Structure formats: structure tokens, C-alpha cells
Short mmCIF file of C-alpha atoms in Angstrom, two decimals:
data_model
loop_
_atom_site.label_atom_id
_atom_site.label_comp_id
_atom_site.label_asym_id
_atom_site.label_seq_id
_atom_site.Cartn_x
_atom_site.Cartn_y
_atom_site.Cartn_z
CA MET A 24 -3.90 4.45 23.83
CA LEU A 25 -3.52 4.11 19.80
CA ASP A 26 -3.85 1.06 17.69
CA LEU A 27 -1.72 1.30 14.73
CA GLY A 28 -1.99 -0.77 11.33
CA VAL A 29 -0.11 -0.71 7.95
CA ALA A 30 0.26 -2.58 4.91
CA THR A 31 1.66 -2.27 1.52
CA HIS A 32 1.99 -4.15 -1.89
CA THR A 33 3.42 -3.52 -5.29
CA GLY A 34 -0.08 -4.96 -6.85
CA ARG A 35 -0.52 -7.39 -9.50
CA VAL A 36 0.34 -5.53 -12.67
CA ARG A 37 3.22 -2.82 -11.47
CA SER A 38 6.82 -4.46 -11.54
CA ALA A 39 8.12 -2.34 -8.42
CA ASN A 40 6.60 -0.30 -5.56
CA GLU A 41 6.81 3.31 -5.82
CA ASP A 42 4.78 3.91 -2.26
CA ASP A 43 6.33 4.32 1.16
CA PHE A 44 5.30 5.14 4.31
CA LEU A 45 6.88 6.12 8.03
CA LEU A 46 5.70 5.84 11.63
CA TYR A 47 7.76 7.91 14.33
CA SER A 48 6.66 7.34 18.05
CA PRO A 49 7.66 9.39 21.04
CA GLN A 50 10.39 7.78 22.80
CA THR A 51 9.84 9.54 26.41
CA ALA A 52 6.58 11.07 28.08
CA GLU A 53 7.95 14.57 27.22
CA GLU A 54 8.46 13.73 23.69
CA MET A 55 4.89 12.56 23.69
CA VAL A 56 3.53 15.89 25.35
CA GLU A 57 5.96 17.84 22.94
CA ARG A 58 5.78 16.39 19.45
CA GLY A 59 3.47 13.44 19.63
CA TRP A 60 3.02 10.86 16.79
CA PHE A 61 4.11 11.28 13.31
CA LEU A 62 2.75 8.97 10.33
CA ALA A 63 3.51 9.87 6.85
CA ILE A 64 2.70 8.41 3.49
CA ALA A 65 4.25 9.04 0.06
CA ASP A 66 3.72 7.63 -3.47
CA GLY A 67 6.49 8.38 -5.97
CA MET A 68 6.07 9.12 -9.54
CA GLY A 69 9.28 9.27 -12.30
CA GLY A 70 9.46 5.59 -13.31
CA THR A 71 10.36 2.73 -11.29
CA THR A 72 13.62 4.14 -9.89
CA GLY A 73 12.46 7.50 -9.69
CA GLY A 74 9.55 7.02 -8.01
CA ALA A 75 10.51 4.45 -5.32
CA GLU A 76 13.38 6.99 -4.39
CA ALA A 77 11.39 10.02 -4.79
CA SER A 78 9.15 8.67 -1.93
CA ARG A 79 11.46 7.05 0.37
CA THR A 80 13.53 10.15 0.71
CA ALA A 81 10.53 12.38 1.22
CA VAL A 82 9.18 10.41 4.31
CA ARG A 83 12.77 10.23 5.61
CA ALA A 84 13.52 14.03 5.52
CA SER A 85 10.10 14.75 6.72
CA VAL A 86 10.61 13.44 9.69
CA ARG A 87 13.59 15.23 10.96
CA PRO A 88 11.88 18.52 11.89
CA HIS A 89 9.53 16.78 13.90
CA GLN A 90 12.50 15.01 15.99
CA ALA A 91 13.83 18.65 16.39
CA THR A 92 14.08 19.28 20.18
CA THR A 93 13.13 22.90 19.72
CA ASN A 94 9.17 23.17 21.22
CA GLU A 95 8.08 25.45 18.31
CA ASP A 96 3.93 25.35 17.06
CA PRO A 97 3.08 22.02 15.50
CA GLY A 98 1.89 23.82 12.51
CA GLU A 99 4.79 25.56 11.54
CA ARG A 100 7.02 22.38 12.36
CA MET A 101 4.79 20.26 9.67
CA ARG A 102 5.71 22.98 7.36
CA ALA A 103 9.18 22.91 8.07
CA CYS A 104 8.99 18.95 7.33
CA PHE A 105 7.63 19.62 3.94
CA ALA A 106 10.29 22.28 3.16
CA GLU A 107 12.94 19.60 4.37
CA ALA A 108 11.39 16.96 2.07
CA ALA A 109 11.03 19.22 -1.08
CA SER A 110 14.92 20.14 -0.50
CA ASP A 111 15.89 16.58 -0.23
CA VAL A 112 14.47 15.46 -3.32
CA PHE A 113 15.25 18.52 -5.18
CA ARG A 114 18.69 17.80 -4.23
CA LEU A 115 18.85 14.30 -5.04
CA SER A 116 16.97 15.15 -8.34
CA ARG A 117 20.12 17.44 -9.45
CA GLU A 118 22.59 14.91 -8.50
CA ASN A 119 21.38 12.29 -10.46
CA PRO A 120 20.14 12.69 -14.04
CA THR A 121 18.07 9.57 -14.20
CA LEU A 122 15.95 11.28 -11.09
CA ARG A 123 15.59 14.51 -12.53
CA GLU A 124 11.77 14.41 -13.07
CA MET A 125 11.03 12.44 -9.90
CA GLY A 126 8.27 13.57 -7.25
CA THR A 127 5.75 11.95 -5.01
CA THR A 128 2.76 13.12 -2.96
CA LEU A 129 3.11 13.42 0.89
CA THR A 130 0.60 13.27 3.25
CA ILE A 131 1.40 13.52 7.17
CA MET A 132 -0.37 13.31 10.15
CA ASN A 133 0.96 14.22 13.58
CA CYS A 134 -1.00 13.32 16.77
CA VAL A 135 0.02 15.99 19.90
CA GLY A 136 -2.40 15.78 22.69
CA GLN A 137 -5.97 16.58 21.50
CA ARG A 138 -4.47 18.08 18.20
CA LEU A 139 -4.23 16.50 15.06
CA ILE A 140 -2.12 18.13 12.60
CA VAL A 141 -2.57 17.15 8.87
CA GLY A 142 0.19 18.25 6.13
CA HIS A 143 -0.83 17.02 2.76
CA VAL A 144 0.33 17.60 -1.03
CA GLY A 145 -0.83 15.31 -3.86
CA ASP A 146 -3.46 12.73 -3.88
CA THR A 147 -2.93 10.49 -1.42
CA ARG A 148 -5.70 11.05 1.25
CA CYS A 149 -6.46 11.24 4.86
CA LEU A 150 -9.63 9.69 5.77
CA ARG A 151 -11.46 10.09 9.32
CA VAL A 152 -14.12 7.90 10.82
CA ARG A 153 -16.02 9.09 13.36
CA ASP A 154 -19.36 8.15 15.13
CA GLY A 155 -19.89 5.70 12.10
CA GLU A 156 -19.46 8.71 9.69
CA MET A 157 -16.14 9.09 7.12
CA LEU A 158 -14.79 12.19 6.25
CA GLN A 159 -11.69 13.25 3.95
CA LEU A 160 -9.74 15.76 5.80
CA THR A 161 -7.51 16.18 2.68
CA GLU A 162 -8.29 17.79 -0.79
CA ASP A 163 -6.67 15.94 -3.89
CA HIS A 164 -4.13 17.87 -5.68
CA ALA A 165 -4.94 16.34 -9.13
CA ILE A 166 -6.89 16.22 -12.42
CA SER A 167 -8.43 13.01 -13.51
CA GLU A 168 -9.87 13.81 -16.99
CA PRO A 169 -8.72 13.49 -19.76
CA GLU A 170 -5.65 12.00 -17.92
CA SER A 171 -4.84 11.79 -14.28
CA TYR A 172 -1.92 13.93 -13.27
CA LEU A 173 -0.72 15.72 -10.09
CA THR A 174 -1.49 19.58 -9.80
CA ARG A 175 0.91 19.63 -6.78
CA CYS A 176 3.38 17.45 -5.39
CA VAL A 177 6.96 17.11 -3.59
CA GLY A 178 9.81 17.28 -6.46
CA ALA A 179 9.22 17.21 -10.11
CA GLY A 180 11.81 20.04 -10.53
CA GLN A 181 10.70 21.96 -7.81
CA ARG A 182 12.93 23.44 -5.09
CA GLU A 183 10.10 23.88 -2.68
CA VAL A 184 6.41 23.27 -1.95
CA GLU A 185 3.31 24.70 -0.51
CA ALA A 186 1.43 22.09 1.73
CA ASP A 187 -2.13 22.53 2.70
CA VAL A 188 -1.66 22.07 6.58
CA THR A 189 -4.96 21.62 8.90
CA GLU A 190 -5.83 21.45 12.57
CA HIS A 191 -8.59 19.04 13.69
CA ALA A 192 -9.79 17.80 17.04
CA ILE A 193 -9.21 14.28 18.33
CA ARG A 194 -11.71 12.52 20.19
CA ASP A 195 -11.46 9.14 21.86
CA GLY A 196 -12.91 6.53 19.27
CA ASP A 197 -11.66 8.22 16.06
CA ARG A 198 -10.20 6.06 13.26
CA TYR A 199 -7.63 7.64 10.97
CA VAL A 200 -6.47 6.33 7.43
CA LEU A 201 -4.14 7.55 5.02
CA LEU A 202 -3.99 5.55 1.80
CA THR A 203 -2.64 5.99 -1.70
CA ASP A 204 -4.73 6.26 -4.70
CA GLY A 205 -3.94 2.89 -5.78
CA MET A 206 -6.32 1.80 -2.74
CA TRP A 207 -8.82 4.59 -2.59
CA GLY A 208 -9.20 4.03 -6.58
CA MET A 209 -10.10 0.39 -6.12
CA MET A 210 -12.62 0.72 -2.87
CA SER A 211 -15.75 2.66 -2.61
CA GLU A 212 -15.83 5.26 0.80
CA ALA A 213 -18.57 2.58 2.11
CA GLU A 214 -16.16 -0.72 1.66
CA ILE A 215 -13.51 1.18 3.44
CA ARG A 216 -15.50 2.64 6.41
CA ARG A 217 -17.12 -0.90 6.80
CA LEU A 218 -13.67 -2.57 7.31
CA ILE A 219 -12.32 0.25 9.45
CA LEU A 220 -15.41 -0.09 11.70
CA THR A 221 -15.48 -3.79 12.10
CA LEU A 222 -11.70 -5.10 12.11
CA PRO A 223 -8.78 -4.15 14.43
CA ALA A 224 -6.26 -1.62 12.68
CA GLN A 225 -3.77 -4.02 11.57
CA ASP A 226 -6.52 -6.49 10.06
CA ALA A 227 -8.04 -3.85 8.57
CA ALA A 228 -4.97 -2.59 6.65
CA GLU A 229 -4.18 -6.02 5.37
CA GLU A 230 -7.86 -6.42 4.41
CA LEU A 231 -7.81 -3.38 2.06
CA VAL A 232 -4.91 -4.35 0.67
CA HIS A 233 -6.45 -7.66 -0.27
CA GLN A 234 -9.22 -6.42 -1.66
CA ALA A 235 -7.46 -3.99 -3.74
CA ASN A 236 -5.42 -6.73 -5.32
CA ARG A 237 -8.40 -9.15 -5.93
CA ARG A 238 -9.86 -6.31 -7.97
CA GLY A 239 -7.00 -6.29 -10.14
CA GLY A 240 -4.41 -4.50 -8.33
CA PRO A 241 -3.39 -2.19 -11.15
CA ASP A 242 -1.46 0.01 -8.96
CA ASN A 243 0.55 -0.19 -5.86
CA CYS A 244 -1.41 0.34 -2.79
CA THR A 245 -0.60 1.25 0.85
CA VAL A 246 -2.40 1.93 3.84
CA VAL A 247 -1.83 3.19 7.32
CA ILE A 248 -4.47 2.96 10.04
CA LEU A 249 -4.64 4.94 13.54
CA PHE A 250 -7.34 3.87 15.93
CA VAL A 251 -7.66 6.18 18.98
CA ARG A 252 -8.53 4.40 22.02
CA SER A 253 -8.09 7.22 24.51
CA MET A 254 -5.48 10.05 24.07
CA ALA A 255 -5.53 10.61 28.12
CA ALA A 256 -3.43 7.32 28.49
CA THR A 257 -0.13 8.20 29.10
CA GLU A 258 1.27 3.96 28.74
CA PHE A 259 3.28 2.92 26.20
CA ARG A 260 2.46 -0.44 24.30
CA GLU A 261 4.79 -2.21 21.83
CA VAL A 262 3.03 -3.24 18.57
CA ASP A 263 4.54 -5.69 16.18
CA LEU A 264 4.07 -4.02 12.58
CA PRO A 265 5.20 -5.47 9.35
CA THR A 266 8.13 -4.01 8.08
CA GLU A 267 8.06 -5.66 4.60
CA GLU A 268 5.51 -5.71 1.76
CA LEU A 269 2.55 -7.82 2.94
CA ARG A 270 2.47 -11.07 1.40
CA GLN A 271 -0.66 -10.92 -0.69
CA ARG A 272 -2.69 -14.04 0.22
CA ALA A 273 -4.84 -13.71 -2.81
CA LEU A 274 -2.22 -14.87 -5.10
CA PHE A 275 -1.71 -17.97 -3.20
CA ARG A 276 -5.48 -19.07 -3.23
CA GLN A 277 -6.87 -21.79 -5.19
CA PRO A 278 -8.10 -20.30 -8.37
CA ASP A 279 -11.88 -20.13 -9.15
CA ARG A 280 -13.10 -22.82 -10.81
CA GLY A 281 -13.37 -21.09 -14.27
CA LEU A 282 -9.69 -20.06 -13.92
CA VAL A 283 -8.29 -23.69 -13.37
CA VAL A 284 -6.31 -25.18 -16.43
CA SER A 285 -8.19 -27.71 -17.91
CA ARG A 286 -6.28 -31.18 -17.73
CA TRP A 287 -7.51 -32.44 -21.14
CA PRO A 288 -4.75 -31.09 -23.28
CA TRP A 289 -2.41 -32.86 -21.27
CA VAL A 290 -4.32 -36.30 -21.54
CA LEU A 291 -4.67 -35.92 -24.86
CA LEU A 292 -0.72 -35.44 -25.25
CA VAL A 293 -0.03 -38.51 -23.49
CA VAL A 294 -2.60 -40.81 -25.40
CA GLY A 295 -1.27 -39.21 -28.64
CA VAL A 296 2.26 -39.99 -27.75
CA LEU A 297 1.45 -43.41 -26.53
CA ILE A 298 -0.49 -44.11 -30.07
CA LEU A 299 2.66 -42.61 -31.88
CA ALA A 300 4.95 -45.27 -30.13
CA LEU A 301 2.71 -48.25 -30.89
CA ALA A 302 2.75 -47.15 -34.74
CA VAL A 303 6.79 -47.00 -34.58
CA ALA A 304 6.72 -50.08 -33.31
CA ARG A 305 4.31 -51.74 -35.46
CA LEU A 306 6.49 -50.63 -38.41
CA SER A 307 10.11 -51.32 -37.21
CA PHE A 308 9.56 -54.45 -35.32
CA ASP A 309 6.51 -55.82 -36.92
CA PHE A 310 5.15 -55.62 -33.07
CA ASP A 311 1.25 -55.32 -32.97
CA PRO A 312 0.35 -55.60 -29.42
CA ILE A 313 -3.35 -54.21 -30.29
CA GLY A 314 -3.67 -57.06 -32.84
CA ASP A 315 -1.94 -59.97 -30.55
CA PHE A 316 -4.33 -59.09 -27.95
CA PHE A 317 -7.13 -59.77 -30.01
CA ASP A 318 -5.73 -62.90 -31.34
CA TRP A 319 -5.17 -64.17 -27.82
CA LEU A 320 -8.99 -63.34 -26.85
CA ARG A 321 -9.66 -65.53 -30.42
#
């Protein structure tokens, strides 16, 4: 039995979401045994249009070899997934000059029986939480000083890509997380681990996005979470997952007191308008309501 959670958000600075993700579940018991579950996440680059198109193209192309009926080795199939993604992104970049330099990170998890196959290019991350300890299963292909840039990615003018492909044993109780740099760049490992251990999968995904945006949300942030309850279970369970960007509740909360706009400028404006109106009335119609009021008192 597997529990899934997903959430994505543009953030509070960017104008468009260049992240994308894809979840593919086995449609039959036979497919579960042969190919298992497929989870992919990508963070595009190359401008608003190029980045979004690159990530979307990569995740959708990558699943095609996984869906093929050939019963090949999962590691070789994973490499075929990256080859397909690189080919499609390269082809599209050559067909449209505005997309010429587009590229994307791509990280994939394939759960087959008790085996986890991880394919990875870029600086999206795959994390595992086991027995309360968190371990990063991928290596960032990026240099952060003096500026952050990728040393390996899908696209960016390249027809092919060399992906890191590793295999890990799955245990009941494992928790796996795929997340883009807009997420892990805003959260410490301790904070991520705490939320993963204390909340259900979907709640944890939404809370991670919420926390990233509370801290400024300078980048798109996306997270895919997989909780392994029992790999021995064969039953299927329908799970409702978000199909669009998470509506970030932080943006709709009452602002902190220090951020509330003061009402005094509006009060002063209204008083000023009234005084001006009275002055005009006095000059134009010899109308002095304040003086008349004091005369009445006497």
C-alpha cells in the first residue's frame, strides 16, 4: 500500500510555474509486477515559456518507455526514459527558435517490487526518510558559487544526456520525497524531515509548499511524496490528488499586524475634504455652519 501526496506553486515572485511532475500508477496486477509505479519531477529553465515547455515535455516523454510492454531490466528502462526525454526536448528546441536554449532537471523514481530505481539529472532531489533519519539519494549537478547554474540537465542544446541511475532496497515504512530547489532551498533538512514524519503524505506536501511561500517564495516549488505502508499489499486504492496548482493559503490569511495598512490616512483625507467643502460653502453662499452653531448655543 502506497500513500501519495503532491503540491506545486509558482511562488510569490515568479510570474509562471516552470516546474512539472507526473505520476503513473500500474493499471493491472501484471503491470505492477513488471513495471511498478513511476513518479517524475522536473524544474525547467530557459525563460517563462521555454522552462515550462521543457519540463512538461521531459516528464511526458520520459514515461513512454516505462509504459512499453517489453520486460527489460528496470535500470536499462530508466536510461531509456531519459534518452526519450532528451530527444523530445532537443527536437522541440530545434523546431522553435524561441525555445532554442530551453532545458530542465529531471528526477524519476520507479518502484518495482522491493526495488527502487532512481534516475536523476540536475538539482531536483530525491530524499528518503527511514527509521527517523533522512538521506539524499541523488547528487546535485550544480554549482552555486558565484552564481547557481546546472552542470548537467536535459536539453540546453544537447541531444543526449547522461543520467545517474541508482538502485535501492525498499522497506515498509519508508518515506520518499521528490522536490525542486525552490522547495529545498527554503527549508532545512530537519524541517522537511519533521513534516514528513508527522503529517499524512498530502498534508505534508501542502505544508512544505506553504512554508516555502511563507519565507518569501522566490522560486517555483514542487514536491511529490511517497509513503510506503506495505510493498507486499496487492490491492489498489483510489487516491484523489491535486490536478492543478495548490491555492496557497498563506496568501489569503489576515496579514500580520505590522503589515496591516493604517486607516489614519483615509480618516485625515475625509476630514480634509469636509473642511474644504465647508470653506467653499462659506465663501460662495455666506454659509457658516460652525459660526451658526455657536450663535445658537448663545
